[in-house]
Coordinates of C-alpha atoms in Angstrom, one line a residue:
X1323 CA 26.5 -61.1 18.3
X1324 CA 23.4 -58.9 19.0
X1325 CA 21.4 -57.1 16.2
X1326 CA 22.7 -53.5 16.0
X1327 CA 19.7 -51.2 14.9
X1328 CA 22.1 -48.7 14.0
X1329 CA 25.6 -48.5 15.2
X1330 CA 26.4 -45.1 16.5
X1331 CA 30.0 -43.5 16.1
X1332 CA 31.0 -41.1 18.9
X1333 CA 33.0 -39.5 16.5
X1334 CA 33.0 -38.9 13.0
X1335 CA 36.3 -37.8 11.1
X1336 CA 36.1 -36.3 7.8
X1337 CA 39.3 -35.1 5.4
X1338 CA 38.3 -32.3 2.9
X1339 CA 41.5 -32.3 1.3
X1340 CA 44.9 -34.2 1.5
X1341 CA 46.9 -31.5 0.4
X1342 CA 49.2 -30.0 3.1
X1343 CA 51.8 -27.9 3.2
X1344 CA 54.0 -30.0 5.3
X1345 CA 55.3 -33.5 4.6
X1346 CA 55.8 -35.2 7.9
X1347 CA 57.5 -38.6 8.4
X1348 CA 54.3 -39.7 10.8
X1349 CA 51.5 -38.6 8.4
X1350 CA 48.9 -41.6 8.8
X1351 CA 47.7 -40.2 5.4
X1352 CA 50.8 -39.2 3.8
X1353 CA 49.4 -35.4 3.1
X1354 CA 51.8 -33.2 1.4
X1355 CA 51.6 -30.0 -0.8
X1356 CA 51.5 -32.3 -4.1
X1357 CA 48.0 -33.7 -3.0
X1358 CA 45.2 -32.8 -4.9
X1359 CA 42.3 -34.5 -3.3
X1360 CA 39.5 -32.1 -2.0
X1361 CA 35.5 -33.0 -1.5
X1362 CA 33.0 -31.6 -4.2
X1363 CA 31.9 -28.6 -2.9
X1364 CA 28.2 -29.8 -4.3
X1365 CA 28.3 -33.1 -2.3
X1366 CA 29.6 -31.7 1.3
X1367 CA 26.4 -30.0 2.4
X1368 CA 24.0 -33.4 1.9
X1369 CA 27.3 -35.8 3.5
X1370 CA 27.3 -33.6 6.1
X1371 CA 23.4 -33.4 7.0
X1372 CA 23.5 -37.6 6.6
X1373 CA 26.9 -37.3 9.3
X1374 CA 24.0 -35.5 11.7
X1375 CA 22.1 -38.4 11.7
X1376 CA 24.4 -40.9 13.4
X1377 CA 26.8 -38.7 15.3
X1378 CA 27.0 -35.3 16.9
X1379 CA 30.7 -34.7 17.0
X1380 CA 32.5 -33.9 13.5
X1381 CA 36.4 -33.7 13.3
X1382 CA 37.6 -31.7 10.3
X1383 CA 40.8 -33.2 9.9
X1384 CA 43.2 -33.8 7.1
X1385 CA 46.0 -32.8 5.2
X1386 CA 45.3 -29.1 6.3
X1387 CA 41.6 -28.4 5.8
X1388 CA 42.4 -24.6 6.0
X1389 CA 44.0 -24.6 2.6
X1390 CA 40.2 -24.8 1.3
X1391 CA 39.1 -21.9 2.8
X1392 CA 35.8 -21.3 1.1
X1393 CA 35.2 -25.1 1.4
X1394 CA 35.7 -25.4 4.9
X1395 CA 33.7 -22.3 5.9
X1396 CA 30.8 -23.8 4.2
X1397 CA 31.5 -27.1 5.6
X1398 CA 31.5 -25.7 9.3
X1399 CA 28.5 -23.6 8.8
X1400 CA 26.5 -26.5 7.3
X1401 CA 27.5 -28.6 10.5
X1402 CA 26.6 -25.9 13.1
X1403 CA 23.1 -26.2 10.9
X1404 CA 22.8 -29.5 11.6
X1405 CA 23.6 -29.2 15.5
X1406 CA 26.9 -30.6 15.3
X1407 CA 30.1 -30.1 17.8
X1408 CA 32.8 -29.0 15.0
X1409 CA 36.2 -29.8 16.0
X1410 CA 39.2 -28.2 13.2
X1411 CA 42.7 -29.9 13.5
X1412 CA 45.4 -28.0 12.1
X1413 CA 49.3 -27.6 11.8
X1414 CA 48.8 -23.6 12.5
X1415 CA 50.7 -23.2 9.2
X1416 CA 48.7 -19.9 8.7
X1417 CA 49.6 -18.0 12.3
X1418 CA 53.4 -16.3 11.3
X1419 CA 52.0 -13.4 13.6
X1420 CA 49.5 -13.5 16.4
X1421 CA 47.6 -10.7 14.5
X1422 CA 47.5 -12.5 11.3
X1423 CA 46.1 -15.6 13.0
X1424 CA 43.8 -14.0 14.6
X1425 CA 42.6 -12.4 11.5
X1426 CA 42.5 -15.7 9.7
X1427 CA 40.6 -17.3 12.3
X1428 CA 38.1 -15.3 12.6
X1429 CA 37.1 -15.7 9.1
X1430 CA 35.8 -18.8 10.5
X1431 CA 33.4 -17.8 13.3
X1432 CA 31.5 -21.1 14.3
X1433 CA 33.3 -24.0 15.0
X1434 CA 33.8 -24.3 19.0
X1435 CA 36.8 -26.7 19.3
X1436 CA 40.3 -26.1 17.7
X1437 CA 43.3 -28.7 17.4
X1438 CA 46.6 -27.5 16.8
X1439 CA 49.4 -30.1 16.2
X1440 CA 52.7 -30.1 17.8
X1441 CA 55.5 -32.9 17.7
X1442 CA 59.0 -33.6 16.7
X1443 CA 57.4 -34.7 13.1
X1444 CA 56.1 -31.2 12.5
X1445 CA 58.5 -29.2 14.0
X1446 CA 60.7 -30.0 11.2
X1447 CA 58.4 -28.2 8.9
X1448 CA 57.0 -25.1 11.1
X1449 CA 58.8 -23.9 14.2
X1450 CA 57.0 -23.8 17.3
X1451 CA 56.1 -20.0 17.2
X1452 CA 53.6 -20.6 14.2
X1453 CA 52.2 -23.1 16.8
X1454 CA 52.1 -20.7 20.0
X1455 CA 51.0 -18.2 17.7
X1456 CA 47.9 -20.3 16.1
X1457 CA 46.9 -21.1 19.9
X1458 CA 47.2 -18.2 21.3
X1459 CA 44.7 -16.5 18.2
X1460 CA 42.3 -19.4 19.3
X1461 CA 42.0 -18.1 22.5
X1462 CA 42.1 -14.2 21.6
X1463 CA 38.9 -15.8 19.1
X1464 CA 37.3 -16.8 22.1
X1465 CA 37.3 -20.6 21.2
X1466 CA 35.7 -22.4 23.6
X1467 CA 38.0 -25.4 23.6
X1468 CA 41.6 -25.1 22.2
X1469 CA 43.7 -28.2 22.3
X1470 CA 47.2 -29.0 21.4
X1471 CA 47.7 -32.5 19.9
X1472 CA 51.0 -34.5 19.8
X1473 CA 51.6 -38.2 19.2
X1474 CA 53.6 -41.1 21.1
X1475 CA 55.2 -44.5 19.9
X1476 CA 53.3 -47.0 21.7
X1477 CA 49.8 -47.7 23.8
X1478 CA 50.9 -47.6 27.3
X1479 CA 49.7 -44.9 29.7
X1480 CA 53.1 -43.8 30.9
X1481 CA 54.2 -43.2 27.4
X1482 CA 51.2 -41.0 26.5
X1483 CA 51.5 -39.1 30.2
X1484 CA 55.0 -38.3 29.1
X1485 CA 54.0 -36.3 26.1
X1486 CA 51.3 -35.0 27.9
X1487 CA 54.3 -33.7 30.5
X1488 CA 56.1 -32.8 27.6
X1489 CA 53.3 -30.5 26.1
X1490 CA 52.6 -28.8 29.0
X1491 CA 56.1 -27.8 29.9
X1492 CA 56.2 -26.3 26.4
X1493 CA 53.2 -24.3 26.6
X1494 CA 53.4 -23.8 30.6
X1495 CA 52.3 -20.1 30.1
X1496 CA 49.2 -21.2 28.7
X1497 CA 48.8 -24.7 30.2
X1498 CA 45.3 -23.4 32.3
X1499 CA 44.0 -22.4 29.3
X1500 CA 44.6 -25.3 27.2
X1501 CA 43.7 -29.0 26.7
X1502 CA 46.2 -31.2 26.2
X1503 CA 46.0 -34.6 24.0
X1504 CA 48.5 -37.3 23.2
X1505 CA 47.0 -40.3 20.9
X1506 CA 49.3 -43.1 19.5
X1507 CA 51.4 -42.7 16.4
X1508 CA 49.9 -45.1 14.1
X1509 CA 52.0 -47.2 11.3
X1510 CA 50.0 -46.5 8.4
X1511 CA 50.5 -43.8 5.4
X1512 CA 54.1 -42.5 5.3
X1513 CA 54.6 -43.7 8.7
X1514 CA 55.0 -47.2 7.5
X1515 CA 57.7 -46.7 5.4
X1516 CA 59.3 -44.8 7.6
X1517 CA 62.5 -46.3 9.7
X1518 CA 60.8 -47.3 13.2
X1519 CA 63.6 -45.9 15.5
X1520 CA 62.7 -42.6 13.7
X1521 CA 59.3 -43.1 15.3
X1522 CA 60.3 -43.9 18.2
X1523 CA 59.1 -47.7 18.1
X1524 CA 61.4 -50.3 19.0
X1525 CA 61.4 -53.9 16.9
X1526 CA 58.3 -55.8 18.8
X1527 CA 58.9 -59.5 17.5
X1528 CA 55.4 -60.2 18.7
X1529 CA 51.8 -59.2 18.3
X1530 CA 50.5 -56.6 20.2
X1531 CA 49.3 -58.1 23.6
X1532 CA 45.9 -55.8 23.8
X1533 CA 43.2 -54.3 21.7
X1534 CA 43.3 -50.4 20.9
X1535 CA 41.0 -50.4 18.2
X1536 CA 38.5 -47.9 17.9
X1537 CA 36.6 -49.6 14.8
X1538 CA 33.2 -47.9 15.0
X1539 CA 33.6 -45.6 18.0
X1540 CA 35.5 -43.1 15.3
X1541 CA 34.7 -43.9 11.6
X1542 CA 36.1 -41.9 8.7
X1543 CA 35.1 -40.6 5.7
X1544 CA 37.7 -39.2 3.1
X1545 CA 37.0 -36.2 0.2
X1546 CA 35.6 -39.2 -2.0
X1547 CA 33.1 -39.8 0.5
X1548 CA 34.5 -43.4 1.1
X1549 CA 33.4 -44.4 4.5
X1550 CA 36.0 -46.6 6.6
X1551 CA 35.1 -48.1 10.4
X1552 CA 38.1 -46.6 12.1
X1553 CA 41.4 -44.7 11.9
X1554 CA 42.4 -42.7 8.7
X1555 CA 45.7 -44.9 8.3
X1556 CA 43.6 -47.7 6.0
X1557 CA 42.7 -45.2 3.7
X1558 CA 45.5 -44.6 2.5
X1559 CA 46.5 -48.2 1.2
X1560 CA 46.0 -48.2 -2.6
X1561 CA 43.3 -50.9 -2.7
X1562 CA 40.6 -48.9 -1.3
X1563 CA 37.5 -51.5 -2.0
X1564 CA 39.1 -53.8 0.6
X1565 CA 38.6 -51.8 3.5
X1566 CA 35.6 -49.5 2.9
X1567 CA 32.2 -50.4 4.6
X1568 CA 30.3 -47.9 2.2
X1569 CA 30.2 -44.9 0.0
X1570 CA 28.2 -41.7 0.5
X1571 CA 27.9 -41.6 -3.2
X1572 CA 25.6 -44.0 -3.4
X1573 CA 23.9 -44.6 0.1
X1574 CA 23.1 -43.0 3.0
X1575 CA 25.5 -43.2 5.9
X1576 CA 22.2 -43.7 8.4
X1577 CA 21.9 -47.1 6.1
X1578 CA 25.9 -48.0 6.3
X1579 CA 25.8 -47.8 9.9
X1580 CA 23.0 -50.2 10.2
X1581 CA 24.4 -52.6 7.9
X1582 CA 27.7 -52.5 9.9
X1583 CA 26.4 -54.4 12.9
X1584 CA 26.5 -57.2 10.5
X1585 CA 30.1 -57.1 9.0
X1586 CA 32.7 -59.7 10.3
X1587 CA 35.9 -58.2 10.0
X1588 CA 35.5 -54.5 11.6
X1589 CA 32.8 -56.0 14.4
X1590 CA 36.0 -58.7 15.3
X1591 CA 38.5 -55.3 15.6
X1592 CA 35.9 -53.5 17.6
X1593 CA 35.9 -56.6 20.1
X1594 CA 39.3 -58.0 20.1
X1595 CA 41.7 -56.5 17.7
X1596 CA 43.6 -57.5 14.8
X1597 CA 45.9 -59.3 17.1
X1598 CA 42.5 -62.1 17.0
X1599 CA 42.1 -61.7 13.3
X1600 CA 45.8 -63.2 12.5
X1601 CA 44.8 -65.8 15.3
X1602 CA 41.5 -67.0 14.1
X1603 CA 43.7 -66.9 10.2
X1604 CA 46.1 -69.7 11.7
X1605 CA 43.5 -71.4 13.3
X1606 CA 41.1 -71.7 10.3
X1607 CA 43.4 -71.6 7.6
X1608 CA 45.9 -73.7 8.9
X1609 CA 49.1 -71.7 8.1
X1610 CA 51.7 -69.8 10.3
X1611 CA 50.3 -66.3 9.9
X1612 CA 51.1 -65.6 13.4
X1613 CA 55.0 -66.4 13.0
X1614 CA 54.8 -64.4 9.5
X1615 CA 53.2 -61.3 10.7
X1616 CA 56.1 -61.1 13.7
X1617 CA 58.7 -61.5 11.8
X1618 CA 57.5 -58.5 9.2
X1619 CA 56.1 -56.3 11.5
X1620 CA 58.0 -53.0 12.2
X1621 CA 56.6 -52.7 15.8
X1622 CA 54.1 -53.7 17.9
X1623 CA 51.1 -51.3 16.8
X1624 CA 47.6 -52.1 16.8
X1625 CA 46.6 -50.3 13.9
X1626 CA 50.2 -51.2 12.2
X1627 CA 49.2 -55.1 12.1
X1628 CA 46.3 -53.9 10.6
X1629 CA 47.5 -51.9 7.9
X1630 CA 50.2 -55.0 7.4
X1631 CA 47.2 -57.0 6.8
X1632 CA 45.1 -55.1 4.7
X1633 CA 47.8 -54.0 2.8
X1634 CA 48.8 -57.0 1.5
X1635 CA 46.5 -59.0 -1.0
X1636 CA 47.6 -62.7 0.2
X1637 CA 45.9 -61.8 4.0
X1638 CA 42.8 -59.9 2.0
X1639 CA 42.3 -63.0 0.2
X1640 CA 42.5 -65.2 3.4
X1641 CA 40.3 -62.7 5.9
X1642 CA 38.0 -61.5 3.3
X1643 CA 37.6 -57.6 2.3
X1644 CA 36.1 -55.3 5.5
X1645 CA 32.4 -55.0 4.2
X1646 CA 32.1 -58.4 3.9
X1647 CA 28.6 -59.8 5.8
X1648 CA 29.2 -62.3 8.3
X1649 CA 29.1 -65.7 7.2
X1650 CA 27.1 -68.3 9.7
X1651 CA 31.0 -69.7 11.3
X1652 CA 32.3 -66.5 11.3
X1653 CA 29.5 -65.0 13.5
X1654 CA 30.3 -67.7 16.4
X1655 CA 34.1 -66.0 16.6
X1656 CA 32.6 -63.2 17.7
X1657 CA 29.8 -64.0 19.7

């Protein structure tokens, strides 16, 4: 493996809170009204300064970030001062009417990208009128980019395009002014305990055939300052120490990313995906991990496989922690 002076993620996703007025079945972070995690307002400014050292694109996700308006406003202002392009993701719960939605958004003048979620899971808790009002409010506010975000089951181009076509049809009167994004539904958090038929997945019976892992391309920071190498779903696991690669409370993010190039597991995932990790377990530990995981996986989801591995101490004891530095034998595994 070539030495990385410092890995530069394309995007940093940051959760100020896990609290959310909704309780969607597919939520990878298990957001709900009862969640109480909120970032420390005394630390947020410095954390954003650190984020600006490694990327130019910051996404406030959730949970529902607008439930902490003062904290979000301060975070957006800090990001603006540090020349970060800010995206705020939301359910649109605050847009009961267009007028109320526009008045609310004008309290946050500095962010440039608004992403409003719409899918069958959100619609069980929030009518499409809220979403439509939120989208229109974003446009009337003058937001440079307004996105409607959906989710689709699986990693095929066909399922993605099918959902984007659905979103365009649903918002047809505004389609030429909006951007549409559909992302794979990851099996983590509440989604991991939701029946696969509800999520739209079929029983796999085999490991994912392709790698769609975004390790290091997009890193995640939770409200406590813990840093994860990839998607948010892993942050829902109770064994946080097994899956983090650093902590902003004890180390600068730039140093964490410099060290990241020497971490075995995230680098293997980035190159070959969790399915390669399972094969490595079979080859080096002499056990039938592939057969065992095929039997227990709810579907052939890449992130779901990772969630399954790192959510089980037996597997973690086999492969090690996400933040472990590569020993020589493991370096040879990933080139």
